[in-house]
Amino acid sequence: MASFPVINMEKLHGEERGATMAMINDACENWGFFELVNHGIGREIMDTVEKLTKDHYKKCMEQRFKEMVAKTGLENVESEIKDLDWETTFFLRHLPLSNISEFHDLEDEYRKVMKEFAARLEKLAEELLDLLCENLGLEKGYLKKAFYGSKGPNFGTKVSNYPPCPKPDLIKGLRAHTDAGGIILLFQDDKVSGLQLLKDGEWVDVPPMRHSIVINLGDQLEVITNGKYKSVLHRVITQTDGTRMSIASFYNPGNDALIYPAHALIDNEEDKNQYPKFMFEDYMNLYTRLKFEAKEPRFEAFKTPA
Ligand SMILES: O=C(O)CCC(=O)C(=O)O
Ligand SMILES: [Fe+2]
């Protein structure tokens, strides 16, 4: 099997631009995932985000997680757990309105660096959307506009830690799912692995790589590209040793953005009704209930009878 796609973004500015764009297109078509290096977000800020995230976990999350496990008896289970994930998380919203100031247990320095990191990721997400437009033959700005709605995109960061788990074969860190939204940018632990994607029927590891950013595509990009690109199932497995940090930022359409296949990507009559048209907020309401189920029934639910 081909190896996991790693894209060196610096090469977009030189004579290897064409080959690099082709690698991005191949990754979007065949993996739904790729890993970025030399993406322009500095190592210093990533190191600070990592350090403060790990400090915060130790100070505020670890003990609480242990107490939850003790209370539920989760560490002594003997059959597979299908309704819980072995993760401890919090979610910061950046756009359309930041809620970071409401998180009182975050140190000021942590809050400040997360705001700065989010601003860099937002810019990177928009840059990537334009690279996708170019590969798809859509005009520059098409995807950003498609996500915009009346208030601009939803952008938020899920900060997770996956503590060591005594029963990795019985409990997932995060059960298999596709992401509902647009484009996802992940800063993952460079030592403790766990993220896997499903490719050709097999679970493939997303390799930890220091200072890289992992990108994956959500259900909305599958709809807008009329299935040219697909959201891909992924999961997190637990490890018996080491806590895995994962900082996943979701660049999603605005609540009232109308999502439908781009006309330029509908090749023929049959192709036309493969994907529905809906408001992003309605899709999210359905997704919340059906996240860990197949995406196809979610798309079907929004199709109007012919
Ligand atoms: O923690 C990870 O690596 C992935 C998280 C994820 O897939 C999600 O939150 O949707
Ligand atoms: Fe995900």
PDB file of C-alpha atoms in Angstrom, residues 93 107 141 143 154 167 215 244:
ATOM      1  CA  ARG A  93     -15.022  28.115  20.064  1.00  0.00           C
ATOM      2  CA  GLU A 107      -4.161  30.119  32.677  1.00  0.00           C
ATOM      3  CA  GLY A 141     -12.604  31.541  -2.838  1.00  0.00           C
ATOM      4  CA  LEU A 143     -15.191  26.941  -0.768  1.00  0.00           C
ATOM      5  CA  ASN A 154     -17.792  28.027  12.616  1.00  0.00           C
ATOM      6  CA  LYS A 167      -8.090  -2.512  28.313  1.00  0.00           C
ATOM      7  CA  ILE A 215      -5.484  17.440   7.731  1.00  0.00           C
ATOM      8  CA  ARG A 244      -1.840  11.083  23.893  1.00  0.00           C
TER       9      ARG A 244
END
